Short mmCIF file of C-alpha atoms in Angstrom, two decimals:
data_model
loop_
_atom_site.label_atom_id
_atom_site.label_comp_id
_atom_site.label_asym_id
_atom_site.label_seq_id
_atom_site.Cartn_x
_atom_site.Cartn_y
_atom_site.Cartn_z
CA MET N 1 -18.49 -16.19 -38.77
CA LYS N 2 -21.35 -13.90 -39.83
CA LYS N 3 -21.27 -10.22 -38.92
CA THR N 4 -24.49 -10.59 -36.93
CA SER N 5 -22.92 -13.32 -34.78
CA ILE N 6 -19.83 -11.20 -34.16
CA ARG N 7 -22.01 -8.28 -33.14
CA LYS N 8 -23.95 -10.59 -30.79
CA TYR N 9 -20.83 -11.82 -29.01
CA PHE N 10 -19.41 -8.32 -28.65
CA LEU N 11 -22.74 -7.25 -27.19
CA VAL N 12 -22.39 -10.03 -24.61
CA LEU N 13 -18.86 -8.83 -23.88
CA PHE N 14 -20.10 -5.27 -23.42
CA LEU N 15 -22.81 -6.40 -21.01
CA LEU N 16 -20.37 -8.49 -18.97
CA PHE N 17 -17.92 -5.59 -18.78
CA SER N 18 -20.75 -3.34 -17.62
CA LEU N 19 -21.90 -5.74 -14.91
CA GLN N 20 -18.41 -6.39 -13.59
CA GLY N 21 -18.22 -2.74 -12.52
CA CYS N 22 -21.33 -3.05 -10.36
CA GLY N 23 -19.84 -3.66 -6.94
CA TRP N 24 -23.29 -3.70 -5.36
CA MET N 25 -23.95 -7.02 -7.11
CA VAL N 26 -21.33 -8.66 -4.87
CA ASP N 27 -23.47 -7.92 -1.83
CA LEU N 28 -26.39 -9.69 -3.49
CA VAL N 29 -24.59 -12.65 -5.08
CA PHE N 30 -21.58 -13.39 -2.84
CA PRO N 31 -22.36 -14.36 0.78
CA LEU N 32 -20.09 -13.20 3.61
CA ASP N 33 -18.77 -16.75 3.80
CA VAL N 34 -16.73 -15.93 0.69
CA ASP N 35 -14.96 -13.08 2.52
CA ARG N 36 -14.37 -15.24 5.57
CA PHE N 37 -12.94 -18.05 3.45
CA LEU N 38 -10.58 -15.74 1.54
CA GLY N 39 -9.38 -14.09 4.74
CA GLU N 40 -8.81 -17.42 6.43
CA GLN N 41 -6.61 -18.60 3.55
CA PHE N 42 -4.65 -15.35 3.71
CA TYR N 43 -4.23 -15.79 7.46
CA LYS N 44 -3.08 -19.41 7.17
CA ALA N 45 -0.47 -18.46 4.58
CA ALA N 46 0.83 -15.77 6.94
CA VAL N 47 1.03 -17.80 10.14
CA THR N 48 2.78 -20.67 8.36
CA GLY N 49 5.35 -18.30 6.90
CA GLU N 50 4.35 -19.13 3.32
CA ALA N 51 3.64 -15.49 2.52
CA HIS N 52 3.64 -11.93 3.85
CA GLY N 53 6.69 -12.36 6.13
CA GLU N 54 7.27 -13.91 9.52
CA ILE N 55 4.85 -13.37 12.40
CA TYR N 56 6.12 -11.14 15.20
CA LYS N 57 4.96 -12.82 18.39
CA ASP N 58 4.47 -10.39 21.23
CA LYS N 59 1.30 -10.80 23.29
CA ALA N 60 1.58 -7.37 24.92
CA LEU N 61 1.93 -5.60 21.58
CA GLU N 62 -0.91 -7.61 20.04
CA LYS N 63 -3.14 -6.71 22.97
CA TYR N 64 -2.27 -3.04 22.62
CA LEU N 65 -3.00 -2.97 18.88
CA GLN N 66 -6.19 -4.96 19.39
CA SER N 67 -7.35 -2.33 21.91
CA ILE N 68 -7.05 0.31 19.19
CA VAL N 69 -9.07 -1.83 16.77
CA ASP N 70 -11.71 -2.48 19.43
CA ARG N 71 -12.20 1.27 19.92
CA ILE N 72 -12.76 1.67 16.18
CA LEU N 73 -15.24 -1.22 16.16
CA LYS N 74 -17.51 0.70 18.52
CA SER N 75 -18.59 2.76 15.53
CA LYS N 76 -22.24 2.10 14.67
CA SER N 77 -21.30 2.48 11.00
CA ILE N 78 -19.33 -0.77 10.99
CA GLN N 79 -21.78 -3.31 9.60
CA TYR N 80 -19.92 -6.61 9.94
CA LYS N 81 -18.29 -6.28 13.35
CA ASN N 82 -20.07 -9.44 14.52
CA GLU N 83 -19.55 -11.37 11.28
CA PHE N 84 -15.85 -10.68 10.66
CA LYS N 85 -12.84 -11.52 12.86
CA TYR N 86 -11.13 -8.14 13.16
CA LYS N 87 -8.18 -9.74 14.91
CA VAL N 88 -4.68 -8.23 14.77
CA THR N 89 -1.59 -10.15 13.65
CA ILE N 90 1.84 -8.48 13.53
CA ILE N 91 4.22 -9.10 10.60
CA ASP N 92 7.95 -8.81 11.33
CA ASP N 93 9.24 -6.68 8.45
CA ASP N 94 10.70 -3.25 9.13
CA LYS N 95 10.98 -2.49 5.40
CA VAL N 96 7.24 -2.52 4.81
CA ILE N 97 5.28 0.51 5.98
CA ASN N 98 1.85 -0.98 5.70
CA ALA N 99 -1.21 -2.51 7.33
CA ILE N 100 -3.66 -4.86 5.62
CA CYS N 101 -7.18 -5.92 6.49
CA ALA N 102 -7.85 -9.07 4.52
CA PRO N 103 -11.42 -10.14 3.70
CA GLY N 104 -13.28 -11.31 6.76
CA GLY N 105 -11.48 -8.87 9.04
CA TYR N 106 -8.03 -10.48 9.38
CA ILE N 107 -5.82 -7.49 10.21
CA PHE N 108 -2.06 -7.54 9.58
CA VAL N 109 0.22 -4.75 10.81
CA TYR N 110 3.85 -4.57 9.72
CA THR N 111 6.54 -3.58 12.21
CA GLY N 112 7.80 -1.07 9.64
CA LEU N 113 4.55 0.85 10.00
CA LEU N 114 4.71 0.79 13.79
CA HIS N 115 8.19 2.30 13.69
CA PHE N 116 7.21 4.91 11.11
CA VAL N 117 3.99 6.18 12.70
CA LYS N 118 4.44 8.73 15.48
CA ASN N 119 1.21 8.44 17.49
CA GLU N 120 -1.79 6.25 18.27
CA ALA N 121 -4.35 8.41 16.49
CA THR N 122 -2.52 8.20 13.17
CA LEU N 123 -2.24 4.41 13.45
CA ALA N 124 -5.96 4.29 14.32
CA GLY N 125 -6.70 6.30 11.17
CA ILE N 126 -4.76 3.80 9.06
CA LEU N 127 -6.49 0.84 10.72
CA SER N 128 -9.89 2.49 10.19
CA HIS N 129 -9.03 2.86 6.53
CA GLU N 130 -8.08 -0.83 6.27
CA ILE N 131 -11.20 -1.95 8.15
CA ALA N 132 -13.22 0.05 5.62
CA HIS N 133 -11.70 -2.06 2.83
CA ALA N 134 -13.05 -5.19 4.52
CA GLU N 135 -16.42 -3.60 5.31
CA ARG N 136 -16.85 -2.45 1.71
CA ARG N 137 -15.75 -5.93 0.57
CA HIS N 138 -13.22 -4.48 -1.85
CA SER N 139 -11.14 -7.65 -2.22
CA THR N 140 -14.23 -9.73 -2.96
CA LYS N 141 -15.38 -7.16 -5.50
CA GLN N 142 -11.97 -7.26 -7.16
CA LEU N 143 -12.21 -11.04 -7.31
CA SER N 144 -15.65 -10.91 -8.92
CA THR N 145 -14.30 -8.37 -11.42
CA ASN N 146 -11.38 -10.60 -12.37
CA LEU N 147 -13.56 -13.68 -12.81
CA THR N 148 -16.12 -11.84 -14.93
CA LEU N 149 -13.47 -10.31 -17.15
CA TYR N 150 -11.70 -13.64 -17.58
CA PHE N 151 -14.79 -15.52 -18.69
CA ALA N 152 -15.94 -12.63 -20.89
CA LEU N 153 -12.66 -12.55 -22.79
CA TYR N 154 -12.47 -16.32 -23.10
CA PHE N 155 -16.07 -16.50 -24.31
CA VAL N 156 -15.53 -13.93 -27.06
CA LEU N 157 -12.15 -15.24 -28.16
CA SER N 158 -13.51 -18.76 -28.45
CA TYR N 159 -16.33 -17.77 -30.78
CA VAL N 160 -14.80 -14.86 -32.67
CA LEU N 161 -11.14 -15.81 -33.05
CA GLY N 162 -11.46 -19.58 -32.97
CA PRO N 163 -10.09 -22.33 -30.70
CA ASP N 164 -6.43 -21.85 -31.71
CA LEU N 165 -6.29 -18.27 -30.49
CA ALA N 166 -8.74 -18.82 -27.64
CA GLN N 167 -6.06 -20.75 -25.76
CA HIS N 168 -4.28 -17.42 -25.20
CA ALA N 169 -7.31 -15.94 -23.48
CA ALA N 170 -5.93 -16.56 -20.00
CA ASP N 171 -2.80 -14.50 -20.71
CA ILE N 172 -4.83 -11.65 -22.18
CA ALA N 173 -7.29 -11.80 -19.29
CA GLY N 174 -4.46 -11.71 -16.78
CA LEU N 175 -3.02 -8.55 -18.31
CA SER N 176 -6.43 -6.91 -18.54
CA THR N 177 -7.35 -7.66 -14.95
CA ASN N 178 -4.06 -6.20 -13.74
CA LEU N 179 -4.78 -2.97 -15.58
CA LEU N 180 -8.36 -2.98 -14.35
CA GLY N 181 -7.15 -3.47 -10.78
CA LEU N 182 -4.96 -0.38 -11.05
CA ALA N 183 -7.88 1.63 -12.41
CA ASN N 184 -10.18 0.53 -9.60
CA SER N 185 -7.66 0.91 -6.78
CA ARG N 186 -7.95 4.68 -6.62
CA SER N 187 -11.73 4.72 -6.23
CA MET N 188 -11.54 2.02 -3.57
CA GLU N 189 -8.84 3.93 -1.68
CA GLU N 190 -10.99 7.04 -1.75
CA GLU N 191 -14.00 5.11 -0.48
CA ALA N 192 -11.91 3.57 2.31
CA ASP N 193 -10.68 7.05 3.27
CA GLU N 194 -14.27 8.28 3.52
CA TYR N 195 -15.59 5.37 5.55
CA GLY N 196 -12.48 5.23 7.73
CA PHE N 197 -13.01 8.89 8.62
CA ASP N 198 -16.58 8.10 9.65
CA TYR N 199 -15.41 5.24 11.90
CA MET N 200 -12.84 7.49 13.56
CA ARG N 201 -15.54 9.93 14.65
CA SER N 202 -16.75 7.38 17.22
CA THR N 203 -13.32 7.13 18.84
CA PRO N 204 -11.40 9.39 21.23
CA TYR N 205 -8.89 10.00 18.42
CA TYR N 206 -8.71 13.04 16.15
CA PRO N 207 -10.68 11.93 13.04
CA GLY N 208 -8.29 13.59 10.58
CA ALA N 209 -5.11 12.08 12.01
CA ILE N 210 -4.43 9.90 8.95
CA ALA N 211 -3.44 13.06 7.05
CA ASP N 212 -0.30 13.19 9.18
CA PHE N 213 0.69 9.82 7.75
CA PHE N 214 0.20 11.09 4.18
CA LYS N 215 2.32 14.15 4.94
CA ASP N 216 5.07 12.10 6.61
CA ILE N 217 5.19 9.84 3.54
CA GLN N 218 5.60 12.89 1.31
CA LYS N 219 8.43 14.19 3.52
CA GLU N 220 10.17 10.82 3.32
CA LYS N 221 9.97 10.90 -0.47
CA LYS N 222 11.60 14.34 -0.53
CA VAL N 223 14.41 13.19 1.72
CA ASN N 224 14.87 10.04 -0.40
CA PRO N 225 13.91 11.05 -3.99
CA GLU N 226 15.52 7.92 -5.41
CA LEU N 227 13.16 5.55 -3.60
CA LYS N 228 12.63 2.48 -5.74
CA GLY N 229 13.00 -1.27 -5.57
CA ALA N 230 11.33 -3.92 -3.43
CA ASP N 231 14.00 -3.63 -0.72
CA ILE N 232 13.32 0.06 -0.09
CA PRO N 233 10.97 1.16 2.72
CA LEU N 234 7.66 2.59 1.41
CA GLU N 235 7.89 0.78 -1.92
CA LYS N 236 5.43 -1.98 -1.05
CA TYR N 237 3.04 0.54 0.46
CA LEU N 238 3.17 3.10 -2.31
CA SER N 239 2.76 0.45 -4.99
CA THR N 240 -0.83 -0.19 -3.93
CA HIS N 241 -1.82 3.02 -2.13
CA PRO N 242 -1.77 6.12 -4.35
CA LEU N 243 -0.99 9.11 -2.13
CA ASP N 244 -1.20 12.72 -3.30
CA GLU N 245 -2.43 16.18 -2.42
CA ASP N 246 -5.97 15.23 -3.42
CA ARG N 247 -6.32 12.79 -0.52
CA ILE N 248 -4.97 15.32 1.95
CA SER N 249 -7.35 17.97 0.61
CA ALA N 250 -10.27 15.53 0.75
CA ASN N 251 -9.46 14.81 4.39
CA GLU N 252 -9.45 18.54 5.19
CA LYS N 253 -12.80 18.94 3.42
CA ARG N 254 -14.34 16.13 5.49
CA LEU N 255 -13.14 17.82 8.67
CA LYS N 256 -14.59 21.13 7.53
CA ASP N 257 -17.93 19.62 6.49
CA ALA N 258 -18.18 17.82 9.84
CA LYS N 259 -17.33 21.11 11.63
CA ILE N 260 -14.36 19.50 13.38
CA GLY N 261 -11.82 22.08 14.46
CA ALA N 262 -8.11 21.94 15.08
CA PRO N 263 -6.87 18.84 16.91
CA ASN N 264 -6.14 18.67 20.61
CA ALA N 265 -2.69 17.24 21.31
CA LYS N 266 -4.23 14.84 23.81
CA SER N 267 -6.36 13.23 21.08
CA TYR N 268 -3.20 11.86 19.43
CA PHE N 269 -2.03 9.78 22.43
CA LYS N 270 1.59 10.17 21.38
CA GLU N 271 3.26 9.24 24.65
CA ARG N 272 1.16 6.13 25.18
CA TYR N 273 1.96 5.02 21.65
CA ARG N 274 5.72 5.51 21.89
CA SER N 275 5.81 3.79 25.27
CA ASN N 276 4.07 0.65 23.98
CA ILE N 277 6.00 0.48 20.71
CA GLU N 278 9.44 1.00 22.24
CA LYS N 279 8.69 -1.48 25.02
CA SER N 280 8.00 -4.22 22.47
CA LEU N 281 10.03 -3.24 19.41
CA GLY N 282 12.69 -0.95 20.79
CA THR N 283 13.82 2.17 18.92
CA LYS N 284 14.60 1.66 15.27
CA GLU N 285 18.10 2.78 14.36
CA GLU N 286 18.31 5.18 11.48
CA ASP N 287 20.52 4.27 8.52
#
């Protein structure tokens, strides 16, 4: 192949790689139906037990958690409250300290998180963060990134390396998209922190309460420095949610910039939280 042709194809690759980082293009190209479809498939896999663990069926607990979500949804900053579901489903897995808001507003809360969190405000902060992921369409943007990168790599390999090597494009693309996902996850987490904080300001909860969760996670890591393996609590959360001093400091800066002072104990709703959780889940026995 001529050098000019090679340069042309690498130029195409460069342009595709540049465009795949433009998350704003998703809002123009991908309709909200895409988010709703992806979330629905995620939900169906969960309720049928095909993925994500078994559903914990407790109407009273669902209603309680939904009431927290509904308070968050009163924020005027939430753009898709009428387009997305924002319905809570509880996953029965005490080893997973996590909550997920799938595209389209399908919210999943693990029992491990409910046991770990100490008050309603902190849980609300986590849910606000997850709702921000859906509002910012992060999963859909990741999907568009993966598709663009896949076709870019396959296109170049087909013309530059030839058909024999092009058949390996899928494997190379898969590795690349995994690395790209790790690189993007931090920026998306930071954006979700920022938007989640904004949503919390419309609630009766202390807006900076999620920092308590970060600090409790850090304490747990100090108590259990050997944490590793899929069967260990926190592992599935920490694998996708980078937590460090930067996020705690960023939370403190947001509070300072918004001129929000020290929290009032009443804004954490600790007793109401423990009462509802213990009534439905009981008290988790320590190992």
